[in-house]
């Protein structure tokens, strides 16, 4: 299938993260089309806006923006109308809905969602905790975790942990290694939610083989033997069943989908924890 390309200009007076997330979610719905992204963050001066307009004119395409300064928004939209480029404020429909419901207009504050508030520092704290407790490191304070992920090697424990930490969730991950016992304290945990991650043997073997190849290591090892890997997975499932830990199969899940499923489990776990 031939792939088509178009220019996508993302103009923001903040970091541009909102625009990037929204535009990529929309672009993902078109299999044969890819966006050439032009990202302009922190546009907060006349000179910066002029540069943006010049680049849009030289590479016409779709323009999405989040500018709270009304004068600059009008200037950008007028310019795009003149040169025939579709232009849309991503936040305006949402702000209009909020205004109609709340009965008051928003106070323009560029980058207001990125202020150094308690939520910001909670995320930083969660990230620090998660990085220090990756792959079974610093196992002495697992009770302080919100979530503990257990699983054999190559079940996406680390990237899932980092994603959850970025959501403000303290996440430790503990590897399940054949003939290596789990940290004793994991048996007495009360507050954290423990979740087992598994995947198909075929998927695990494929990832492990690629890892050994990148390291130029010998592949004549039980680490990539299909029968041995299948046994590892079976043992991890039995362990989770014995402990009553929920299990998520990550074979066909993205990191985001896995994290969403874990957060659903966490909500239920916290309700039960509060009730007791």
PDB file of C-alpha atoms in Angstrom:
ATOM      1  CA  UNK A   1       0.000   0.000   0.000  1.00  0.00           C
ATOM      2  CA  UNK A   2       1.458   3.362  -1.053  1.00  0.00           C
ATOM      3  CA  UNK A   3       1.902   5.763   1.832  1.00  0.00           C
ATOM      4  CA  UNK A   4       0.970   9.429   1.495  1.00  0.00           C
ATOM      5  CA  UNK A   5       2.425  12.241   3.563  1.00  0.00           C
ATOM      6  CA  UNK A   6       1.163  15.634   4.680  1.00  0.00           C
ATOM      7  CA  UNK A   7       2.583  18.499   6.692  1.00  0.00           C
ATOM      8  CA  UNK A   8       1.154  18.904  10.188  1.00  0.00           C
ATOM      9  CA  UNK A   9       1.952  22.117  12.067  1.00  0.00           C
ATOM     10  CA  UNK A  10       1.480  22.049  15.855  1.00  0.00           C
ATOM     11  CA  UNK A  11       1.647  25.516  17.395  1.00  0.00           C
ATOM     12  CA  UNK A  12       1.596  25.940  21.174  1.00  0.00           C
ATOM     13  CA  UNK A  13       2.417  28.560  23.775  1.00  0.00           C
ATOM     14  CA  UNK A  14       3.290  25.710  26.175  1.00  0.00           C
ATOM     15  CA  UNK A  15       5.108  22.397  25.684  1.00  0.00           C
ATOM     16  CA  UNK A  16       2.952  21.142  22.812  1.00  0.00           C
ATOM     17  CA  UNK A  17       2.317  17.785  24.519  1.00  0.00           C
ATOM     18  CA  UNK A  18      -1.455  18.147  24.214  1.00  0.00           C
ATOM     19  CA  UNK A  19      -1.251  18.820  20.486  1.00  0.00           C
ATOM     20  CA  UNK A  20       1.142  15.950  19.881  1.00  0.00           C
ATOM     21  CA  UNK A  21      -1.054  13.472  21.753  1.00  0.00           C
ATOM     22  CA  UNK A  22      -4.283  14.556  20.038  1.00  0.00           C
ATOM     23  CA  UNK A  23      -2.806  14.747  16.535  1.00  0.00           C
ATOM     24  CA  UNK A  24      -1.086  11.367  16.784  1.00  0.00           C
ATOM     25  CA  UNK A  25      -4.264   9.744  18.062  1.00  0.00           C
ATOM     26  CA  UNK A  26      -6.121  11.133  15.041  1.00  0.00           C
ATOM     27  CA  UNK A  27      -3.374  10.310  12.528  1.00  0.00           C
ATOM     28  CA  UNK A  28      -3.229   6.715  13.785  1.00  0.00           C
ATOM     29  CA  UNK A  29      -6.689   6.154  12.304  1.00  0.00           C
ATOM     30  CA  UNK A  30      -5.286   6.493   8.775  1.00  0.00           C
ATOM     31  CA  UNK A  31      -3.196   3.477   7.819  1.00  0.00           C
ATOM     32  CA  UNK A  32      -1.886   4.803   4.505  1.00  0.00           C
ATOM     33  CA  UNK A  33      -1.176   8.376   5.601  1.00  0.00           C
ATOM     34  CA  UNK A  34       1.672   9.739   7.732  1.00  0.00           C
ATOM     35  CA  UNK A  35       2.135  13.228   9.134  1.00  0.00           C
ATOM     36  CA  UNK A  36       5.356  15.190   8.799  1.00  0.00           C
ATOM     37  CA  UNK A  37       5.239  16.973  12.145  1.00  0.00           C
ATOM     38  CA  UNK A  38       6.396  20.550  12.598  1.00  0.00           C
ATOM     39  CA  UNK A  39       6.218  21.257  16.336  1.00  0.00           C
ATOM     40  CA  UNK A  40       6.498  24.842  17.625  1.00  0.00           C
ATOM     41  CA  UNK A  41       6.456  24.872  21.447  1.00  0.00           C
ATOM     42  CA  UNK A  42       6.616  27.929  23.719  1.00  0.00           C
ATOM     43  CA  UNK A  43       5.452  30.412  21.076  1.00  0.00           C
ATOM     44  CA  UNK A  44       5.254  33.506  23.248  1.00  0.00           C
ATOM     45  CA  UNK A  45       6.615  36.407  21.190  1.00  0.00           C
ATOM     46  CA  UNK A  46       5.826  38.197  17.937  1.00  0.00           C
ATOM     47  CA  UNK A  47       9.117  37.011  16.428  1.00  0.00           C
ATOM     48  CA  UNK A  48       8.344  33.377  17.237  1.00  0.00           C
ATOM     49  CA  UNK A  49       4.859  33.626  15.755  1.00  0.00           C
ATOM     50  CA  UNK A  50       6.246  35.270  12.605  1.00  0.00           C
ATOM     51  CA  UNK A  51       8.680  32.373  12.174  1.00  0.00           C
ATOM     52  CA  UNK A  52       5.821  29.885  12.552  1.00  0.00           C
ATOM     53  CA  UNK A  53       3.759  31.661   9.894  1.00  0.00           C
ATOM     54  CA  UNK A  54       6.714  31.636   7.502  1.00  0.00           C
ATOM     55  CA  UNK A  55       7.222  27.895   7.950  1.00  0.00           C
ATOM     56  CA  UNK A  56       3.520  27.180   7.446  1.00  0.00           C
ATOM     57  CA  UNK A  57       3.615  29.167   4.220  1.00  0.00           C
ATOM     58  CA  UNK A  58       6.665  27.254   2.958  1.00  0.00           C
ATOM     59  CA  UNK A  59       5.152  23.834   3.845  1.00  0.00           C
ATOM     60  CA  UNK A  60       1.351  24.157   3.721  1.00  0.00           C
ATOM     61  CA  UNK A  61      -0.700  21.575   5.580  1.00  0.00           C
ATOM     62  CA  UNK A  62      -2.984  21.085   8.564  1.00  0.00           C
ATOM     63  CA  UNK A  63      -2.481  23.517  11.461  1.00  0.00           C
ATOM     64  CA  UNK A  64      -3.496  22.697  15.026  1.00  0.00           C
ATOM     65  CA  UNK A  65      -2.832  25.099  17.853  1.00  0.00           C
ATOM     66  CA  UNK A  66      -3.219  25.849  21.539  1.00  0.00           C
ATOM     67  CA  UNK A  67      -2.714  29.593  21.980  1.00  0.00           C
ATOM     68  CA  UNK A  68      -4.551  31.310  24.802  1.00  0.00           C
ATOM     69  CA  UNK A  69      -3.687  34.810  23.530  1.00  0.00           C
ATOM     70  CA  UNK A  70      -6.762  35.753  21.483  1.00  0.00           C
ATOM     71  CA  UNK A  71      -4.886  38.215  19.268  1.00  0.00           C
ATOM     72  CA  UNK A  72      -2.330  35.605  18.203  1.00  0.00           C
ATOM     73  CA  UNK A  73      -5.017  32.972  17.623  1.00  0.00           C
ATOM     74  CA  UNK A  74      -6.893  35.367  15.329  1.00  0.00           C
ATOM     75  CA  UNK A  75      -3.682  36.231  13.483  1.00  0.00           C
ATOM     76  CA  UNK A  76      -2.820  32.564  12.965  1.00  0.00           C
ATOM     77  CA  UNK A  77      -6.314  31.679  11.773  1.00  0.00           C
ATOM     78  CA  UNK A  78      -6.506  34.679   9.403  1.00  0.00           C
ATOM     79  CA  UNK A  79      -3.138  33.794   7.910  1.00  0.00           C
ATOM     80  CA  UNK A  80      -4.131  30.160   7.391  1.00  0.00           C
ATOM     81  CA  UNK A  81      -7.397  31.223   5.770  1.00  0.00           C
ATOM     82  CA  UNK A  82      -5.500  33.458   3.352  1.00  0.00           C
ATOM     83  CA  UNK A  83      -3.176  30.675   2.184  1.00  0.00           C
ATOM     84  CA  UNK A  84      -5.842  27.958   2.253  1.00  0.00           C
ATOM     85  CA  UNK A  85      -4.583  25.847   5.184  1.00  0.00           C
ATOM     86  CA  UNK A  86      -7.130  24.237   7.538  1.00  0.00           C
ATOM     87  CA  UNK A  87      -6.601  25.557  11.050  1.00  0.00           C
ATOM     88  CA  UNK A  88      -8.151  24.433  14.347  1.00  0.00           C
ATOM     89  CA  UNK A  89      -7.823  25.315  18.019  1.00  0.00           C
ATOM     90  CA  UNK A  90      -7.746  22.005  19.872  1.00  0.00           C
ATOM     91  CA  UNK A  91      -8.783  23.488  23.220  1.00  0.00           C
ATOM     92  CA  UNK A  92     -11.560  25.865  22.106  1.00  0.00           C
ATOM     93  CA  UNK A  93     -14.353  23.245  21.840  1.00  0.00           C
ATOM     94  CA  UNK A  94     -13.455  21.900  25.296  1.00  0.00           C
ATOM     95  CA  UNK A  95     -13.204  25.378  26.835  1.00  0.00           C
ATOM     96  CA  UNK A  96     -16.568  26.321  25.304  1.00  0.00           C
ATOM     97  CA  UNK A  97     -18.155  23.231  26.825  1.00  0.00           C
ATOM     98  CA  UNK A  98     -16.636  24.018  30.234  1.00  0.00           C
ATOM     99  CA  UNK A  99     -17.787  27.634  30.003  1.00  0.00           C
ATOM    100  CA  UNK A 100     -21.375  26.699  29.169  1.00  0.00           C
ATOM    101  CA  UNK A 101     -21.499  24.215  32.045  1.00  0.00           C
ATOM    102  CA  UNK A 102     -19.607  26.222  34.668  1.00  0.00           C
ATOM    103  CA  UNK A 103     -21.087  29.556  33.692  1.00  0.00           C
ATOM    104  CA  UNK A 104     -17.785  31.382  33.607  1.00  0.00           C
ATOM    105  CA  UNK A 105     -15.034  32.069  31.105  1.00  0.00           C
ATOM    106  CA  UNK A 106     -11.529  30.646  31.444  1.00  0.00           C
ATOM    107  CA  UNK A 107      -8.646  32.865  32.575  1.00  0.00           C
ATOM    108  CA  UNK A 108      -5.939  32.676  29.865  1.00  0.00           C
ATOM    109  CA  UNK A 109      -2.853  30.985  31.343  1.00  0.00           C
ATOM    110  CA  UNK A 110      -0.326  29.488  28.909  1.00  0.00           C
ATOM    111  CA  UNK A 111       1.020  26.169  30.182  1.00  0.00           C
ATOM    112  CA  UNK A 112      -1.228  26.238  33.261  1.00  0.00           C
ATOM    113  CA  UNK A 113      -1.296  22.433  33.368  1.00  0.00           C
ATOM    114  CA  UNK A 114       2.465  22.338  33.886  1.00  0.00           C
ATOM    115  CA  UNK A 115       2.689  24.428  37.054  1.00  0.00           C
ATOM    116  CA  UNK A 116       4.820  23.055  39.907  1.00  0.00           C
ATOM    117  CA  UNK A 117       1.930  21.891  42.049  1.00  0.00           C
ATOM    118  CA  UNK A 118       1.501  18.888  44.351  1.00  0.00           C
ATOM    119  CA  UNK A 119       0.561  16.650  41.433  1.00  0.00           C
ATOM    120  CA  UNK A 120       3.800  17.506  39.649  1.00  0.00           C
ATOM    121  CA  UNK A 121       5.931  16.633  42.649  1.00  0.00           C
ATOM    122  CA  UNK A 122       3.922  13.434  43.185  1.00  0.00           C
ATOM    123  CA  UNK A 123       4.888  12.339  39.684  1.00  0.00           C
ATOM    124  CA  UNK A 124       8.538  13.156  40.287  1.00  0.00           C
ATOM    125  CA  UNK A 125       8.474  11.204  43.557  1.00  0.00           C
ATOM    126  CA  UNK A 126       6.833   8.258  41.802  1.00  0.00           C
ATOM    127  CA  UNK A 127       9.424   8.314  39.029  1.00  0.00           C
ATOM    128  CA  UNK A 128      12.310   8.368  41.505  1.00  0.00           C
ATOM    129  CA  UNK A 129      10.814   5.460  43.453  1.00  0.00           C
ATOM    130  CA  UNK A 130      10.175   3.457  40.301  1.00  0.00           C
ATOM    131  CA  UNK A 131      13.670   3.917  38.893  1.00  0.00           C
ATOM    132  CA  UNK A 132      15.217   2.845  42.195  1.00  0.00           C
ATOM    133  CA  UNK A 133      13.007  -0.260  42.343  1.00  0.00           C
ATOM    134  CA  UNK A 134      13.459  -1.453  38.778  1.00  0.00           C
ATOM    135  CA  UNK A 135      14.180  -5.151  38.239  1.00  0.00           C
ATOM    136  CA  UNK A 136      14.137  -6.038  41.928  1.00  0.00           C
ATOM    137  CA  UNK A 137      16.541  -3.323  43.114  1.00  0.00           C
ATOM    138  CA  UNK A 138      16.245  -1.844  46.633  1.00  0.00           C
ATOM    139  CA  UNK A 139      13.699  -4.394  47.802  1.00  0.00           C
ATOM    140  CA  UNK A 140      13.535  -3.138  51.381  1.00  0.00           C
ATOM    141  CA  UNK A 141      10.501  -0.847  51.147  1.00  0.00           C
ATOM    142  CA  UNK A 142       8.068  -2.520  48.759  1.00  0.00           C
ATOM    143  CA  UNK A 143       5.227  -1.674  51.142  1.00  0.00           C
ATOM    144  CA  UNK A 144       5.575   1.947  49.972  1.00  0.00           C
ATOM    145  CA  UNK A 145       4.750   1.000  46.382  1.00  0.00           C
ATOM    146  CA  UNK A 146       1.314   1.508  44.872  1.00  0.00           C
ATOM    147  CA  UNK A 147       1.855  -1.326  42.401  1.00  0.00           C
ATOM    148  CA  UNK A 148       4.329  -4.199  42.164  1.00  0.00           C
ATOM    149  CA  UNK A 149       4.711  -5.918  38.812  1.00  0.00           C
ATOM    150  CA  UNK A 150       6.052  -9.466  38.752  1.00  0.00           C
ATOM    151  CA  UNK A 151       6.909 -11.486  35.686  1.00  0.00           C
ATOM    152  CA  UNK A 152       9.603 -13.380  33.848  1.00  0.00           C
ATOM    153  CA  UNK A 153      12.174 -11.587  31.734  1.00  0.00           C
ATOM    154  CA  UNK A 154      10.854  -9.639  28.701  1.00  0.00           C
ATOM    155  CA  UNK A 155       7.257  -9.166  29.826  1.00  0.00           C
ATOM    156  CA  UNK A 156       7.474  -5.331  29.586  1.00  0.00           C
ATOM    157  CA  UNK A 157       7.765  -4.799  33.334  1.00  0.00           C
ATOM    158  CA  UNK A 158      10.161  -1.849  33.129  1.00  0.00           C
ATOM    159  CA  UNK A 159       8.451   0.226  30.395  1.00  0.00           C
ATOM    160  CA  UNK A 160       5.071  -0.368  32.023  1.00  0.00           C
ATOM    161  CA  UNK A 161       6.495   0.736  35.382  1.00  0.00           C
ATOM    162  CA  UNK A 162       7.900   3.930  33.868  1.00  0.00           C
ATOM    163  CA  UNK A 163       4.591   4.712  32.169  1.00  0.00           C
ATOM    164  CA  UNK A 164       2.708   4.259  35.455  1.00  0.00           C
ATOM    165  CA  UNK A 165       5.268   6.363  37.315  1.00  0.00           C
ATOM    166  CA  UNK A 166       4.641   9.182  34.861  1.00  0.00           C
ATOM    167  CA  UNK A 167       1.019   8.988  35.985  1.00  0.00           C
ATOM    168  CA  UNK A 168       2.128   9.449  39.592  1.00  0.00           C
ATOM    169  CA  UNK A 169       1.936   5.758  40.537  1.00  0.00           C
ATOM    170  CA  UNK A 170       4.854   4.372  42.561  1.00  0.00           C
ATOM    171  CA  UNK A 171       5.672   1.118  40.787  1.00  0.00           C
ATOM    172  CA  UNK A 172       8.241  -1.524  41.653  1.00  0.00           C
ATOM    173  CA  UNK A 173       8.929  -4.495  39.415  1.00  0.00           C
ATOM    174  CA  UNK A 174      10.298  -7.837  40.543  1.00  0.00           C
ATOM    175  CA  UNK A 175      11.650 -10.426  38.089  1.00  0.00           C
ATOM    176  CA  UNK A 176      10.627 -14.058  38.329  1.00  0.00           C
ATOM    177  CA  UNK A 177      13.826 -16.018  37.775  1.00  0.00           C
ATOM    178  CA  UNK A 178      13.909 -19.848  37.764  1.00  0.00           C
ATOM    179  CA  UNK A 179      15.196 -21.234  41.082  1.00  0.00           C
ATOM    180  CA  UNK A 180      15.495 -17.756  42.593  1.00  0.00           C
ATOM    181  CA  UNK A 181      13.060 -17.065  45.476  1.00  0.00           C
ATOM    182  CA  UNK A 182      11.006 -13.883  45.633  1.00  0.00           C
ATOM    183  CA  UNK A 183      11.900 -11.230  48.232  1.00  0.00           C
ATOM    184  CA  UNK A 184      10.487 -12.502  51.560  1.00  0.00           C
ATOM    185  CA  UNK A 185       8.672  -9.239  52.265  1.00  0.00           C
ATOM    186  CA  UNK A 186       6.444  -9.654  49.225  1.00  0.00           C
ATOM    187  CA  UNK A 187       4.545 -12.313  51.187  1.00  0.00           C
ATOM    188  CA  UNK A 188       3.462  -9.807  53.872  1.00  0.00           C
ATOM    189  CA  UNK A 189       2.504  -6.844  51.683  1.00  0.00           C
ATOM    190  CA  UNK A 190      -0.855  -5.235  52.446  1.00  0.00           C
ATOM    191  CA  UNK A 191      -1.072  -1.866  50.691  1.00  0.00           C
ATOM    192  CA  UNK A 192       0.435  -2.461  47.211  1.00  0.00           C
ATOM    193  CA  UNK A 193      -1.387  -4.188  44.382  1.00  0.00           C
ATOM    194  CA  UNK A 194       0.714  -7.047  42.978  1.00  0.00           C
ATOM    195  CA  UNK A 195       0.089  -7.834  39.303  1.00  0.00           C
ATOM    196  CA  UNK A 196       1.617 -10.640  37.267  1.00  0.00           C
ATOM    197  CA  UNK A 197       2.590  -9.958  33.645  1.00  0.00           C
ATOM    198  CA  UNK A 198       2.781 -12.844  31.170  1.00  0.00           C
ATOM    199  CA  UNK A 199       3.094 -13.253  27.411  1.00  0.00           C
ATOM    200  CA  UNK A 200       3.057 -16.090  24.924  1.00  0.00           C
ATOM    201  CA  UNK A 201       6.151 -18.278  24.789  1.00  0.00           C
ATOM    202  CA  UNK A 202       6.622 -17.428  21.107  1.00  0.00           C
ATOM    203  CA  UNK A 203       6.655 -13.710  21.852  1.00  0.00           C
ATOM    204  CA  UNK A 204       9.041 -14.053  24.791  1.00  0.00           C
ATOM    205  CA  UNK A 205      11.456 -16.220  22.780  1.00  0.00           C
ATOM    206  CA  UNK A 206      11.426 -13.738  19.897  1.00  0.00           C
ATOM    207  CA  UNK A 207      12.228 -10.769  22.145  1.00  0.00           C
ATOM    208  CA  UNK A 208      14.916 -12.656  24.040  1.00  0.00           C
ATOM    209  CA  UNK A 209      16.562 -13.827  20.820  1.00  0.00           C
ATOM    210  CA  UNK A 210      16.684 -10.250  19.547  1.00  0.00           C
ATOM    211  CA  UNK A 211      18.225  -9.146  22.836  1.00  0.00           C
ATOM    212  CA  UNK A 212      20.922 -11.831  22.676  1.00  0.00           C
ATOM    213  CA  UNK A 213      21.598 -10.913  19.060  1.00  0.00           C
ATOM    214  CA  UNK A 214      22.071  -7.241  19.948  1.00  0.00           C
ATOM    215  CA  UNK A 215      24.490  -8.281  22.705  1.00  0.00           C
ATOM    216  CA  UNK A 216      26.254 -10.752  20.382  1.00  0.00           C
ATOM    217  CA  UNK A 217      25.728 -13.416  23.035  1.00  0.00           C
ATOM    218  CA  UNK A 218      25.471 -17.191  22.653  1.00  0.00           C
ATOM    219  CA  UNK A 219      21.883 -18.263  21.923  1.00  0.00           C
ATOM    220  CA  UNK A 220      22.458 -21.871  23.018  1.00  0.00           C
ATOM    221  CA  UNK A 221      20.845 -21.268  26.386  1.00  0.00           C
ATOM    222  CA  UNK A 222      17.611 -22.153  28.230  1.00  0.00           C
ATOM    223  CA  UNK A 223      16.906 -18.402  28.166  1.00  0.00           C
ATOM    224  CA  UNK A 224      15.574 -18.787  24.604  1.00  0.00           C
ATOM    225  CA  UNK A 225      14.607 -22.459  24.636  1.00  0.00           C
ATOM    226  CA  UNK A 226      10.863 -22.626  23.823  1.00  0.00           C
ATOM    227  CA  UNK A 227      10.192 -25.468  26.254  1.00  0.00           C
ATOM    228  CA  UNK A 228      12.069 -23.760  29.085  1.00  0.00           C
ATOM    229  CA  UNK A 229      10.310 -20.445  28.412  1.00  0.00           C
ATOM    230  CA  UNK A 230       6.912 -22.158  28.347  1.00  0.00           C
ATOM    231  CA  UNK A 231       7.731 -23.697  31.729  1.00  0.00           C
ATOM    232  CA  UNK A 232       8.721 -20.278  33.119  1.00  0.00           C
ATOM    233  CA  UNK A 233       5.376 -18.864  32.023  1.00  0.00           C
ATOM    234  CA  UNK A 234       3.453 -21.797  33.497  1.00  0.00           C
ATOM    235  CA  UNK A 235       5.278 -21.446  36.809  1.00  0.00           C
ATOM    236  CA  UNK A 236       4.611 -17.702  36.933  1.00  0.00           C
ATOM    237  CA  UNK A 237       0.892 -18.285  36.308  1.00  0.00           C
ATOM    238  CA  UNK A 238       0.803 -20.912  39.071  1.00  0.00           C
ATOM    239  CA  UNK A 239       2.557 -18.540  41.473  1.00  0.00           C
ATOM    240  CA  UNK A 240       0.078 -15.728  40.786  1.00  0.00           C
ATOM    241  CA  UNK A 241      -2.882 -18.096  41.128  1.00  0.00           C
ATOM    242  CA  UNK A 242      -1.517 -19.375  44.444  1.00  0.00           C
ATOM    243  CA  UNK A 243      -1.020 -15.835  45.766  1.00  0.00           C
ATOM    244  CA  UNK A 244      -4.274 -14.510  44.380  1.00  0.00           C
ATOM    245  CA  UNK A 245      -2.502 -11.943  42.197  1.00  0.00           C
ATOM    246  CA  UNK A 246      -4.277 -10.825  39.012  1.00  0.00           C
ATOM    247  CA  UNK A 247      -2.524 -11.678  35.742  1.00  0.00           C
ATOM    248  CA  UNK A 248      -2.398  -9.624  32.530  1.00  0.00           C
ATOM    249  CA  UNK A 249      -1.308 -11.143  29.224  1.00  0.00           C
ATOM    250  CA  UNK A 250       0.748  -8.475  27.432  1.00  0.00           C
ATOM    251  CA  UNK A 251       1.313 -10.433  24.208  1.00  0.00           C
ATOM    252  CA  UNK A 252      -0.914  -8.209  22.068  1.00  0.00           C
ATOM    253  CA  UNK A 253      -1.173  -5.194  24.349  1.00  0.00           C
ATOM    254  CA  UNK A 254       0.617  -1.892  24.015  1.00  0.00           C
ATOM    255  CA  UNK A 255       2.248  -0.421  27.124  1.00  0.00           C
ATOM    256  CA  UNK A 256      -0.627   2.062  27.343  1.00  0.00           C
ATOM    257  CA  UNK A 257      -3.245  -0.701  27.204  1.00  0.00           C
ATOM    258  CA  UNK A 258      -1.443  -2.734  29.842  1.00  0.00           C
ATOM    259  CA  UNK A 259      -1.181   0.306  32.109  1.00  0.00           C
ATOM    260  CA  UNK A 260      -4.878   1.101  31.649  1.00  0.00           C
ATOM    261  CA  UNK A 261      -5.808  -2.427  32.701  1.00  0.00           C
ATOM    262  CA  UNK A 262      -3.519  -2.171  35.737  1.00  0.00           C
ATOM    263  CA  UNK A 263      -5.039   1.173  36.764  1.00  0.00           C
ATOM    264  CA  UNK A 264      -8.515  -0.405  36.638  1.00  0.00           C
ATOM    265  CA  UNK A 265      -7.282  -3.137  38.959  1.00  0.00           C
ATOM    266  CA  UNK A 266      -5.684  -0.523  41.227  1.00  0.00           C
ATOM    267  CA  UNK A 267      -8.957   1.357  41.612  1.00  0.00           C
ATOM    268  CA  UNK A 268     -10.724  -1.824  42.708  1.00  0.00           C
ATOM    269  CA  UNK A 269      -7.834  -2.751  45.000  1.00  0.00           C
ATOM    270  CA  UNK A 270      -7.871   0.640  46.703  1.00  0.00           C
ATOM    271  CA  UNK A 271     -11.604   0.441  47.297  1.00  0.00           C
ATOM    272  CA  UNK A 272     -11.179  -2.945  48.972  1.00  0.00           C
ATOM    273  CA  UNK A 273      -8.185  -1.675  50.968  1.00  0.00           C
ATOM    274  CA  UNK A 274     -10.183   1.335  52.212  1.00  0.00           C
ATOM    275  CA  UNK A 275     -13.153  -0.869  53.081  1.00  0.00           C
ATOM    276  CA  UNK A 276     -11.003  -3.068  55.296  1.00  0.00           C
TER     277      UNK A 276
END
